[in-house]
Amino acid sequence: MTAEPSQMRADARENRARVLAVARELFAERGLEVPMAAIARHAGVGVATLYRRFPTKEALVMEAFTEQFALCQATIEEALADPDPWRGLRTVIEKVCLLQATDRGFTAAFVASFPDMHSEVRDRTWLGFSALVQRAKDSGQLRADFSPHDLTLVLLANGGLAGVPVDVAVAASQRLVAYLLEAFRTGTNELPPPVPLSLDLVLR
Amino acid sequence: MTAEPSQMRADARENRARVLAVARELFAERGLEVPMAAIARHAGVGVATLYRRFPTKEALVMEAFTEQFALCQATIEEALADPDPWRGLRTVIEKVCLLQATDRGFTAAFVASFPDMHSEVRDRTWLGFSALVQRAKDSGQLRADFSPHDLTLVLLANGGLAGVPVDVAVAASQRLVAYLLEAFRTGTNELPPPVPLSLDLVLR
DNA sequence: CGTCAAGTGGAGGGGGTTATCCACTTACGA
DNA sequence: TCGTAAGTGGATAACCCCCTCCACTTGACG
């Protein structure tokens, strides 16, 4: 398998790109359980071509979703630059959940890719989000007992909507997020203790 | 296949019961994707015995979960008898979500069994819950823009926790529910419109 | 051009699932 | 006790899936 797409033959590079595009599309609308053969067929290539470029299905999934993950990362960085801490936090949650509701494979890909993600990236995202949370708490707009692990909680819960048709999922997700943000904003009632939902634990 | 278990031979009746018990157990801890062969093995019978009693896997799932569904129904009836409308509603949501977090197959079974559930049962549950919601609104403890469809929203969201280990799922579910109840209680912020999450729509 | 490594498609191996078939066993009424 | 219908188990068919193999094709460079 060729490491550098730029050194591949022109037709191969084109095929690779088309496969990736089709994979993203199908994963988004049908979820990760779409067969490799279907991706190949839609891309107008044989399965061998697929496996030459992506040694395993997991590799294809990873590659197909790194774009989305980078987008999440960027969203957090952007939010940290927002002068209003609460708006920053809210925007992150809203954007990520929208992405998740729109893309049926997102949650599964996220969970699947988590273990072998470079811990550097993971930690960077995590630290960024934690900082965002702390800022929002300090500004008094976020309840003090909010935990960064609650982001994972939101992601998992929002992921539960993945099975329904996209348009419905988006509307449902927006309402769910609105409810949750309402609860995050100014808490008066006591909550059960935060759940340390590090995905290491989750995948036990 | 014998319709009346009471008319079956003694050993057959016993086997049937054991299969059902094992199925419930395995569905709860491993989800619905547990193979029929595994259920048969654990129950100490051959697969043929399974298929003699339950013509299809779906039938077995249905039968295995009617107990749980009845329990939900009962919870709603009970809540309607509670003098405190809010406590009734809260208890229903808490109990159902706990059930869902404890039993990994619950959500899938619920969604799968929904289409061919007797509409009588469906309607009865729905009407009961709607009444519960109306009572809570009238008492001023539930935000006016809460929709009965939001129960489905809660169920789907809470179902998103199904993949994690049971103990974690329970803790996470409790925190999620606490957050949501907080938001349901006294809403001041505006929400997006309710999503008509009738499962007919959801399964489209 | 011609050469040939890089690229390709489709058949099929290996493992998984649900469900069926049929020769054998067993409970139980007479 | 014994006959028989009900009950049973395991092999197996039919269908998915991921992935590999190999004979064939083609882009690109000298």
GROMACS .gro file of C-alpha atoms (C1' of nucleotides) in nm:
model
  468
    1MET     CA    1   0.000   0.000   0.000
    2THR     CA    2   0.128   0.343  -0.090
    3ALA     CA    3   0.173   0.579   0.199
    4GLU     CA    4   0.179   0.900  -0.003
    5PRO     CA    5  -0.127   0.955  -0.224
    6SER     CA    6   0.073   1.216  -0.415
    7GLN     CA    7   0.309   0.948  -0.545
    8MET     CA    8   0.034   0.725  -0.677
    9ARG     CA    9  -0.065   0.689  -1.034
   10ALA     CA   10  -0.322   0.945  -1.143
   11ASP     CA   11  -0.607   0.700  -1.192
   12ALA     CA   12  -0.534   0.535  -0.860
   13ARG     CA   13  -0.536   0.867  -0.680
   14GLU     CA   14  -0.867   0.952  -0.836
   15ASN     CA   15  -1.017   0.616  -0.743
   16ARG     CA   16  -0.895   0.655  -0.389
   17ALA     CA   17  -1.059   0.994  -0.360
   18ARG     CA   18  -1.385   0.867  -0.504
   19VAL     CA   19  -1.389   0.570  -0.266
   20LEU     CA   20  -1.335   0.802   0.026
   21ALA     CA   21  -1.612   1.035  -0.085
   22VAL     CA   22  -1.856   0.749  -0.137
   23ALA     CA   23  -1.761   0.596   0.196
   24ARG     CA   24  -1.827   0.922   0.378
   25GLU     CA   25  -2.161   0.954   0.206
   26LEU     CA   26  -2.277   0.600   0.276
   27PHE     CA   27  -2.147   0.595   0.632
   28ALA     CA   28  -2.336   0.918   0.694
   29GLU     CA   29  -2.667   0.797   0.563
   30ARG     CA   30  -2.659   0.427   0.648
   31GLY     CA   31  -2.412   0.394   0.935
   32LEU     CA   32  -2.091   0.197   0.958
   33GLU     CA   33  -2.252  -0.138   0.890
   34VAL     CA   34  -2.269  -0.064   0.519
   35PRO     CA   35  -2.076  -0.345   0.346
   36MET     CA   36  -1.742  -0.282   0.181
   37ALA     CA   37  -1.883  -0.429  -0.139
   38ALA     CA   38  -2.153  -0.162  -0.147
   39ILE     CA   39  -1.895   0.113  -0.114
   40ALA     CA   40  -1.690  -0.041  -0.392
   41ARG     CA   41  -1.992  -0.076  -0.617
   42HIS     CA   42  -2.104   0.281  -0.560
   43ALA     CA   43  -1.753   0.405  -0.628
   44GLY     CA   44  -1.740   0.203  -0.948
   45VAL     CA   45  -1.440  -0.005  -0.844
   46GLY     CA   46  -1.378  -0.361  -0.729
   47VAL     CA   47  -1.331  -0.452  -0.365
   48ALA     CA   48  -0.963  -0.521  -0.426
   49THR     CA   49  -0.907  -0.155  -0.501
   50LEU     CA   50  -1.063  -0.068  -0.171
   51TYR     CA   51  -0.846  -0.307   0.024
   52ARG     CA   52  -0.533  -0.198  -0.157
   53ARG     CA   53  -0.578   0.158  -0.030
   54PHE     CA   54  -0.727   0.077   0.309
   55PRO     CA   55  -0.594  -0.246   0.452
   56THR     CA   56  -0.901  -0.295   0.668
   57LYS     CA   57  -1.249  -0.158   0.701
   58GLU     CA   58  -1.153   0.009   1.024
   59ALA     CA   59  -0.876   0.196   0.843
   60LEU     CA   60  -1.126   0.323   0.588
   61VAL     CA   61  -1.360   0.436   0.863
   62MET     CA   62  -1.077   0.615   1.042
   63GLU     CA   63  -0.966   0.791   0.726
   64ALA     CA   64  -1.321   0.881   0.631
   65PHE     CA   65  -1.388   1.048   0.964
   66THR     CA   66  -1.064   1.226   1.045
   67GLU     CA   67  -1.212   1.527   0.868
   68GLN     CA   68  -1.506   1.535   1.106
   69PHE     CA   69  -1.285   1.485   1.408
   70ALA     CA   70  -1.061   1.770   1.299
   71LEU     CA   71  -1.373   1.980   1.262
   72CYS     CA   72  -1.465   1.907   1.624
   73GLN     CA   73  -1.118   1.999   1.733
   74ALA     CA   74  -1.139   2.325   1.538
   75THR     CA   75  -1.477   2.403   1.691
   76ILE     CA   76  -1.329   2.380   2.037
   77GLU     CA   77  -1.032   2.601   1.951
   78GLU     CA   78  -1.270   2.851   1.802
   79ALA     CA   79  -1.489   2.846   2.108
   80LEU     CA   80  -1.192   2.915   2.330
   81ALA     CA   81  -1.141   3.234   2.134
   82ASP     CA   82  -1.499   3.346   2.194
   83PRO     CA   83  -1.513   3.632   2.444
   84ASP     CA   84  -1.838   3.492   2.588
   85PRO     CA   85  -1.748   3.163   2.763
   86TRP     CA   86  -2.103   3.036   2.780
   87ARG     CA   87  -2.170   3.103   2.415
   88GLY     CA   88  -1.849   2.921   2.333
   89LEU     CA   89  -1.949   2.613   2.527
   90ARG     CA   90  -2.300   2.618   2.395
   91THR     CA   91  -2.180   2.647   2.037
   92VAL     CA   92  -1.944   2.352   2.076
   93ILE     CA   93  -2.217   2.130   2.207
   94GLU     CA   94  -2.465   2.243   1.945
   95LYS     CA   95  -2.226   2.200   1.656
   96VAL     CA   96  -2.097   1.861   1.760
   97CYS     CA   97  -2.446   1.731   1.824
   98LEU     CA   98  -2.565   1.860   1.490
   99LEU     CA   99  -2.277   1.685   1.319
  100GLN     CA  100  -2.364   1.369   1.507
  101ALA     CA  101  -2.733   1.389   1.419
  102THR     CA  102  -2.656   1.448   1.054
  103ASP     CA  103  -2.405   1.168   1.022
  104ARG     CA  104  -2.532   0.827   1.116
  105GLY     CA  105  -2.187   0.673   1.143
  106PHE     CA  106  -2.029   0.948   1.348
  107THR     CA  107  -2.086   0.811   1.696
  108ALA     CA  108  -1.979   0.459   1.609
  109ALA     CA  109  -1.671   0.588   1.429
  110PHE     CA  110  -1.585   0.808   1.723
  111VAL     CA  111  -1.612   0.527   1.972
  112ALA     CA  112  -1.433   0.280   1.746
  113SER     CA  113  -1.148   0.512   1.662
  114PHE     CA  114  -1.098   0.627   2.016
  115PRO     CA  115  -0.863   0.355   2.144
  116ASP     CA  116  -0.605   0.390   1.869
  117MET     CA  117  -0.634   0.763   1.830
  118HIS     CA  118  -0.305   0.938   1.895
  119SER     CA  119  -0.328   1.022   2.260
  120GLU     CA  120  -0.180   1.359   2.174
  121VAL     CA  121  -0.492   1.456   1.978
  122ARG     CA  122  -0.720   1.312   2.240
  123ASP     CA  123  -0.552   1.496   2.521
  124ARG     CA  124  -0.545   1.820   2.329
  125THR     CA  125  -0.920   1.803   2.264
  126TRP     CA  126  -0.987   1.706   2.620
  127LEU     CA  127  -0.776   1.981   2.767
  128GLY     CA  128  -0.936   2.233   2.535
  129PHE     CA  129  -1.284   2.132   2.637
  130SER     CA  130  -1.192   2.126   3.006
  131ALA     CA  131  -1.059   2.479   2.976
  132LEU     CA  132  -1.382   2.582   2.807
  133VAL     CA  133  -1.580   2.433   3.092
  134GLN     CA  134  -1.367   2.603   3.354
  135ARG     CA  135  -1.402   2.939   3.184
  136ALA     CA  136  -1.778   2.903   3.172
  137LYS     CA  137  -1.790   2.808   3.538
  138ASP     CA  138  -1.573   3.102   3.638
  139SER     CA  139  -1.804   3.336   3.453
  140GLY     CA  140  -2.091   3.198   3.659
  141GLN     CA  141  -2.294   3.092   3.359
  142LEU     CA  142  -2.235   2.719   3.394
  143ARG     CA  143  -2.340   2.525   3.700
  144ALA     CA  144  -2.048   2.450   3.928
  145ASP     CA  145  -2.105   2.075   3.941
  146PHE     CA  146  -2.082   2.031   3.566
  147SER     CA  147  -1.812   1.785   3.474
  148PRO     CA  148  -1.619   1.771   3.147
  149HIS     CA  149  -1.722   1.404   3.140
  150ASP     CA  150  -2.073   1.533   3.086
  151LEU     CA  151  -1.969   1.606   2.729
  152THR     CA  152  -1.932   1.233   2.675
  153LEU     CA  153  -2.269   1.191   2.838
  154VAL     CA  154  -2.420   1.434   2.590
  155LEU     CA  155  -2.247   1.261   2.301
  156LEU     CA  156  -2.372   0.919   2.400
  157ALA     CA  157  -2.725   1.043   2.463
  158ASN     CA  158  -2.736   1.237   2.140
  159GLY     CA  159  -2.595   0.933   1.965
  160GLY     CA  160  -2.907   0.745   2.068
  161LEU     CA  161  -3.095   0.942   1.806
  162ALA     CA  162  -2.875   0.803   1.531
  163GLY     CA  163  -3.123   0.535   1.425
  164VAL     CA  164  -3.401   0.765   1.310
  165PRO     CA  165  -3.428   0.938   0.971
  166VAL     CA  166  -3.188   1.228   0.941
  167ASP     CA  167  -3.437   1.513   0.933
  168VAL     CA  168  -3.616   1.379   1.238
  169ALA     CA  169  -3.285   1.317   1.413
  170VAL     CA  170  -3.174   1.675   1.358
  171ALA     CA  171  -3.494   1.820   1.499
  172ALA     CA  172  -3.490   1.579   1.793
  173SER     CA  173  -3.126   1.652   1.861
  174GLN     CA  174  -3.187   2.024   1.866
  175ARG     CA  175  -3.462   1.986   2.119
  176LEU     CA  176  -3.259   1.749   2.334
  177VAL     CA  177  -2.962   1.984   2.331
  178ALA     CA  178  -3.184   2.277   2.418
  179TYR     CA  179  -3.319   2.089   2.719
  180LEU     CA  180  -2.972   1.988   2.831
  181LEU     CA  181  -2.826   2.336   2.791
  182GLU     CA  182  -3.114   2.468   2.996
  183ALA     CA  183  -3.015   2.225   3.269
  184PHE     CA  184  -2.645   2.304   3.239
  185ARG     CA  185  -2.691   2.677   3.256
  186THR     CA  186  -2.805   2.751   3.602
  187GLY     CA  187  -2.840   2.452   3.823
  188THR     CA  188  -3.019   2.476   4.152
  189ASN     CA  189  -3.122   2.116   4.209
  190GLU     CA  190  -2.875   1.859   4.327
  191LEU     CA  191  -2.744   1.608   4.078
  192PRO     CA  192  -2.607   1.259   4.118
  193PRO     CA  193  -2.227   1.269   4.109
  194PRO     CA  194  -2.065   1.309   3.769
  195VAL     CA  195  -1.989   0.986   3.587
  196PRO     CA  196  -1.625   0.952   3.482
  197LEU     CA  197  -1.713   0.862   3.128
  198SER     CA  198  -1.363   0.838   2.995
  199LEU     CA  199  -1.407   0.622   2.691
  200ASP     CA  200  -1.148   0.380   2.822
  201LEU     CA  201  -1.399   0.298   3.089
  202VAL     CA  202  -1.685   0.301   2.849
  203LEU     CA  203  -1.520   0.046   2.623
  204ARG     CA  204  -1.421  -0.184   2.904
  205MET     CA  205  -4.630  -2.493   1.759
  206THR     CA  206  -4.848  -2.520   2.065
  207ALA     CA  207  -5.039  -2.208   2.148
  208GLU     CA  208  -5.120  -2.295   2.508
  209PRO     CA  209  -4.816  -2.368   2.724
  210SER     CA  210  -5.048  -2.534   2.975
  211GLN     CA  211  -5.132  -2.809   2.727
  212MET     CA  212  -4.773  -2.894   2.654
  213ARG     CA  213  -4.588  -3.189   2.786
  214ALA     CA  214  -4.426  -3.125   3.121
  215ASP     CA  215  -4.067  -3.140   2.996
  216ALA     CA  216  -4.149  -2.916   2.702
  217ARG     CA  217  -4.310  -2.658   2.926
  218GLU     CA  218  -4.006  -2.661   3.148
  219ASN     CA  219  -3.771  -2.622   2.853
  220ARG     CA  220  -3.974  -2.337   2.719
  221ALA     CA  221  -3.957  -2.156   3.049
  222ARG     CA  222  -3.583  -2.212   3.077
  223VAL     CA  223  -3.525  -2.082   2.725
  224LEU     CA  224  -3.724  -1.772   2.803
  225ALA     CA  225  -3.534  -1.710   3.125
  226VAL     CA  226  -3.199  -1.754   2.956
  227ALA     CA  227  -3.304  -1.535   2.666
  228ARG     CA  228  -3.404  -1.254   2.901
  229GLU     CA  229  -3.075  -1.284   3.085
  230LEU     CA  230  -2.857  -1.286   2.774
  231PHE     CA  231  -3.055  -1.012   2.599
  232ALA     CA  232  -3.014  -0.799   2.909
  233GLU     CA  233  -2.641  -0.836   2.940
  234ARG     CA  234  -2.533  -0.872   2.576
  235GLY     CA  235  -2.809  -0.709   2.372
  236LEU     CA  236  -3.033  -0.856   2.104
  237GLU     CA  237  -2.749  -0.958   1.877
  238VAL     CA  238  -2.677  -1.263   2.089
  239PRO     CA  239  -2.711  -1.566   1.857
  240MET     CA  240  -2.997  -1.810   1.891
  241ALA     CA  241  -2.742  -2.090   1.921
  242ALA     CA  242  -2.595  -1.925   2.231
  243ILE     CA  243  -2.935  -1.905   2.393
  244ALA     CA  244  -3.000  -2.268   2.310
  245ARG     CA  245  -2.665  -2.377   2.448
  246HIS     CA  246  -2.708  -2.183   2.770
  247ALA     CA  247  -3.054  -2.328   2.814
  248GLY     CA  248  -2.920  -2.679   2.754
  249VAL     CA  249  -3.139  -2.746   2.451
  250GLY     CA  250  -3.090  -2.767   2.077
  251VAL     CA  251  -3.181  -2.486   1.844
  252ALA     CA  252  -3.474  -2.686   1.709
  253THR     CA  253  -3.642  -2.667   2.048
  254LEU     CA  254  -3.608  -2.294   2.035
  255TYR     CA  255  -3.760  -2.262   1.692
  256ARG     CA  256  -4.039  -2.501   1.778
  257ARG     CA  257  -4.159  -2.269   2.056
  258PHE     CA  258  -4.075  -1.940   1.894
  259PRO     CA  259  -4.108  -1.947   1.516
  260THR     CA  260  -3.864  -1.663   1.471
  261LYS     CA  261  -3.606  -1.475   1.671
  262GLU     CA  262  -3.826  -1.171   1.670
  263ALA     CA  263  -4.103  -1.373   1.831
  264LEU     CA  264  -3.866  -1.480   2.107
  265VAL     CA  265  -3.760  -1.122   2.164
  266MET     CA  266  -4.120  -1.009   2.181
  267GLU     CA  267  -4.214  -1.279   2.428
  268ALA     CA  268  -3.903  -1.214   2.636
  269PHE     CA  269  -3.979  -0.845   2.675
  270THR     CA  270  -4.356  -0.836   2.721
  271GLU     CA  271  -4.286  -0.859   3.093
  272GLN     CA  272  -4.079  -0.543   3.084
  273PHE     CA  273  -4.334  -0.363   2.869
  274ALA     CA  274  -4.610  -0.458   3.108
  275LEU     CA  275  -4.394  -0.322   3.387
  276CYS     CA  276  -4.372   0.012   3.209
  277GLN     CA  277  -4.745   0.013   3.161
  278ALA     CA  278  -4.794  -0.061   3.531
  279THR     CA  279  -4.555   0.216   3.626
  280ILE     CA  280  -4.764   0.465   3.435
  281GLU     CA  281  -5.088   0.346   3.591
  282GLU     CA  282  -4.928   0.369   3.931
  283ALA     CA  283  -4.802   0.719   3.862
  284LEU     CA  284  -5.151   0.831   3.765
  285ALA     CA  285  -5.263   0.730   4.112
  286ASP     CA  286  -4.995   0.940   4.277
  287PRO     CA  287  -5.146   1.251   4.436
  288ASP     CA  288  -4.839   1.452   4.338
  289PRO     CA  289  -4.844   1.481   3.957
  290TRP     CA  290  -4.482   1.586   3.925
  291ARG     CA  291  -4.357   1.305   4.143
  292GLY     CA  292  -4.562   1.065   3.932
  293LEU     CA  293  -4.408   1.186   3.609
  294ARG     CA  294  -4.060   1.195   3.752
  295THR     CA  295  -4.093   0.842   3.885
  296VAL     CA  296  -4.210   0.708   3.551
  297ILE     CA  297  -3.915   0.858   3.370
  298GLU     CA  298  -3.668   0.745   3.633
  299LYS     CA  299  -3.798   0.390   3.646
  300VAL     CA  300  -3.818   0.339   3.273
  301CYS     CA  301  -3.473   0.483   3.220
  302LEU     CA  302  -3.329   0.266   3.493
  303LEU     CA  303  -3.485  -0.038   3.331
  304GLN     CA  304  -3.340   0.069   3.001
  305ALA     CA  305  -2.994   0.126   3.144
  306THR     CA  306  -2.996  -0.209   3.319
  307ASP     CA  307  -3.117  -0.408   3.022
  308ARG     CA  308  -2.901  -0.377   2.714
  309GLY     CA  309  -3.163  -0.519   2.480
  310PHE     CA  310  -3.453  -0.311   2.603
  311THR     CA  311  -3.435  -0.021   2.362
  312ALA     CA  312  -3.382  -0.237   2.056
  313ALA     CA  313  -3.664  -0.468   2.161
  314PHE     CA  314  -3.891  -0.174   2.221
  315VAL     CA  315  -3.825  -0.022   1.881
  316ALA     CA  316  -3.841  -0.359   1.705
  317SER     CA  317  -4.161  -0.470   1.872
  318PHE     CA  318  -4.334  -0.138   1.826
  319PRO     CA  319  -4.479  -0.183   1.478
  320ASP     CA  320  -4.657  -0.510   1.549
  321MET     CA  321  -4.757  -0.431   1.902
  322HIS     CA  322  -5.132  -0.440   1.953
  323SER     CA  323  -5.232  -0.083   1.894
  324GLU     CA  324  -5.463  -0.117   2.193
  325VAL     CA  325  -5.168  -0.152   2.430
  326ARG     CA  326  -4.977   0.123   2.256
  327ASP     CA  327  -5.267   0.364   2.272
  328ARG     CA  328  -5.339   0.284   2.633
  329THR     CA  329  -4.981   0.356   2.735
  330TRP     CA  330  -4.972   0.668   2.527
  331LEU     CA  331  -5.298   0.801   2.664
  332GLY     CA  332  -5.186   0.725   3.017
  333PHE     CA  333  -4.862   0.911   2.973
  334SER     CA  334  -5.034   1.203   2.804
  335ALA     CA  335  -5.272   1.231   3.097
  336LEU     CA  336  -4.976   1.225   3.333
  337VAL     CA  337  -4.815   1.506   3.139
  338GLN     CA  338  -5.132   1.713   3.136
  339ARG     CA  339  -5.179   1.670   3.511
  340ALA     CA  340  -4.822   1.782   3.575
  341LYS     CA  341  -4.868   2.085   3.353
  342ASP     CA  342  -5.193   2.181   3.523
  343SER     CA  343  -5.024   2.165   3.859
  344GLY     CA  344  -4.767   2.411   3.727
  345GLN     CA  345  -4.472   2.185   3.799
  346LEU     CA  346  -4.400   2.089   3.440
  347ARG     CA  347  -4.311   2.343   3.175
  348ALA     CA  348  -4.603   2.420   2.947
  349ASP     CA  349  -4.421   2.346   2.624
  350PHE     CA  350  -4.334   1.991   2.725
  351SER     CA  351  -4.469   1.741   2.475
  352PRO     CA  352  -4.557   1.378   2.539
  353HIS     CA  353  -4.332   1.304   2.243
  354ASP     CA  354  -4.048   1.417   2.465
  355LEU     CA  355  -4.080   1.083   2.642
  356THR     CA  356  -3.968   0.913   2.323
  357LEU     CA  357  -3.689   1.166   2.304
  358VAL     CA  358  -3.578   1.071   2.654
  359LEU     CA  359  -3.601   0.702   2.571
  360LEU     CA  360  -3.392   0.735   2.258
  361ALA     CA  361  -3.133   0.952   2.431
  362ASN     CA  362  -3.113   0.727   2.732
  363GLY     CA  363  -3.088   0.430   2.495
  364GLY     CA  364  -2.767   0.580   2.365
  365LEU     CA  365  -2.601   0.471   2.687
  366ALA     CA  366  -2.683   0.107   2.618
  367GLY     CA  367  -2.340   0.024   2.480
  368VAL     CA  368  -2.141   0.087   2.797
  369PRO     CA  369  -2.095  -0.155   3.089
  370VAL     CA  370  -2.409  -0.183   3.298
  371ASP     CA  371  -2.283  -0.019   3.616
  372VAL     CA  372  -2.150   0.277   3.423
  373ALA     CA  373  -2.469   0.297   3.218
  374VAL     CA  374  -2.682   0.312   3.530
  375ALA     CA  375  -2.480   0.594   3.683
  376ALA     CA  376  -2.469   0.783   3.356
  377SER     CA  377  -2.840   0.734   3.302
  378GLN     CA  378  -2.919   0.868   3.649
  379ARG     CA  379  -2.719   1.180   3.584
  380LEU     CA  380  -2.871   1.231   3.240
  381VAL     CA  381  -3.220   1.190   3.375
  382ALA     CA  382  -3.147   1.432   3.658
  383TYR     CA  383  -3.031   1.691   3.408
  384LEU     CA  384  -3.337   1.640   3.190
  385LEU     CA  385  -3.583   1.652   3.478
  386GLU     CA  386  -3.420   1.975   3.587
  387ALA     CA  387  -3.490   2.113   3.242
  388PHE     CA  388  -3.845   1.977   3.232
  389ARG     CA  389  -3.941   2.115   3.568
  390THR     CA  390  -3.952   2.486   3.527
  391GLY     CA  391  -3.861   2.612   3.186
  392THR     CA  392  -3.792   2.975   3.124
  393ASN     CA  393  -3.584   2.959   2.809
  394GLU     CA  394  -3.742   2.900   2.475
  395LEU     CA  395  -3.712   2.559   2.314
  396PRO     CA  396  -3.721   2.444   1.955
  397PRO     CA  397  -4.064   2.304   1.873
  398PRO     CA  398  -4.142   1.955   2.001
  399VAL     CA  399  -4.051   1.672   1.766
  400PRO     CA  400  -4.342   1.440   1.686
  401LEU     CA  401  -4.144   1.129   1.763
  402SER     CA  402  -4.417   0.880   1.704
  403LEU     CA  403  -4.225   0.565   1.641
  404ASP     CA  404  -4.402   0.517   1.311
  405LEU     CA  405  -4.213   0.820   1.198
  406VAL     CA  406  -3.897   0.710   1.365
  407LEU     CA  407  -3.897   0.377   1.183
  408ARG     CA  408  -3.972   0.525   0.848
  409DC     C1'  409   0.614   0.363  -2.893
  410DG     C1'  410   0.727  -0.036  -2.595
  411DT     C1'  411   0.794  -0.201  -2.129
  412DC     C1'  412   0.653  -0.320  -1.690
  413DA     C1'  413   0.543  -0.197  -1.231
  414DA     C1'  414   0.141  -0.027  -1.051
  415DG     C1'  415  -0.331  -0.090  -1.058
  416DT     C1'  416  -0.759  -0.353  -1.120
  417DG     C1'  417  -1.194  -0.663  -1.085
  418DG     C1'  418  -1.427  -1.053  -0.948
  419DA     C1'  419  -1.419  -1.522  -0.769
  420DG     C1'  420  -1.405  -1.749  -0.351
  421DG     C1'  421  -1.212  -1.880   0.139
  422DG     C1'  422  -1.333  -1.853   0.618
  423DG     C1'  423  -1.642  -1.729   0.963
  424DG     C1'  424  -2.074  -1.547   1.118
  425DT     C1'  425  -2.588  -1.546   1.135
  426DT     C1'  426  -3.106  -1.734   1.112
  427DA     C1'  427  -3.385  -2.100   1.022
  428DT     C1'  428  -3.513  -2.597   0.858
  429DC     C1'  429  -3.509  -3.104   0.833
  430DC     C1'  430  -3.527  -3.551   0.993
  431DA     C1'  431  -3.394  -3.958   1.239
  432DC     C1'  432  -3.407  -4.048   1.719
  433DT     C1'  433  -3.599  -4.020   2.215
  434DT     C1'  434  -3.939  -3.970   2.572
  435DA     C1'  435  -4.355  -3.853   2.837
  436DC     C1'  436  -4.792  -4.018   2.934
  437DG     C1'  437  -5.275  -4.204   2.864
  438DA     C1'  438  -5.485  -4.646   2.795
  439DT     C1'  439  -4.648  -5.225   3.005
  440DC     C1'  440  -4.665  -5.024   2.569
  441DG     C1'  441  -4.794  -4.736   2.151
  442DT     C1'  442  -4.778  -4.314   1.980
  443DA     C1'  443  -4.772  -3.840   1.923
  444DA     C1'  444  -4.515  -3.484   2.105
  445DG     C1'  445  -4.061  -3.343   2.172
  446DT     C1'  446  -3.566  -3.323   2.073
  447DG     C1'  447  -3.075  -3.234   1.895
  448DG     C1'  448  -2.738  -3.161   1.564
  449DA     C1'  449  -2.625  -3.143   1.081
  450DT     C1'  450  -2.702  -2.838   0.724
  451DA     C1'  451  -2.897  -2.512   0.386
  452DA     C1'  452  -2.910  -2.031   0.260
  453DC     C1'  453  -2.746  -1.598   0.326
  454DC     C1'  454  -2.466  -1.230   0.501
  455DC     C1'  455  -2.004  -1.032   0.610
  456DC     C1'  456  -1.464  -0.919   0.569
  457DC     C1'  457  -1.081  -0.997   0.330
  458DT     C1'  458  -0.728  -1.239  -0.011
  459DC     C1'  459  -0.566  -1.410  -0.441
  460DC     C1'  460  -0.448  -1.398  -0.904
  461DA     C1'  461  -0.486  -1.343  -1.391
  462DC     C1'  462  -0.560  -0.940  -1.653
  463DT     C1'  463  -0.527  -0.424  -1.778
  464DT     C1'  464  -0.327   0.032  -1.806
  465DG     C1'  465  -0.078   0.460  -1.693
  466DA     C1'  466   0.361   0.675  -1.736
  467DC     C1'  467   0.844   0.698  -1.824
  468DG     C1'  468   1.260   0.624  -2.112
   0.00000   0.00000   0.00000
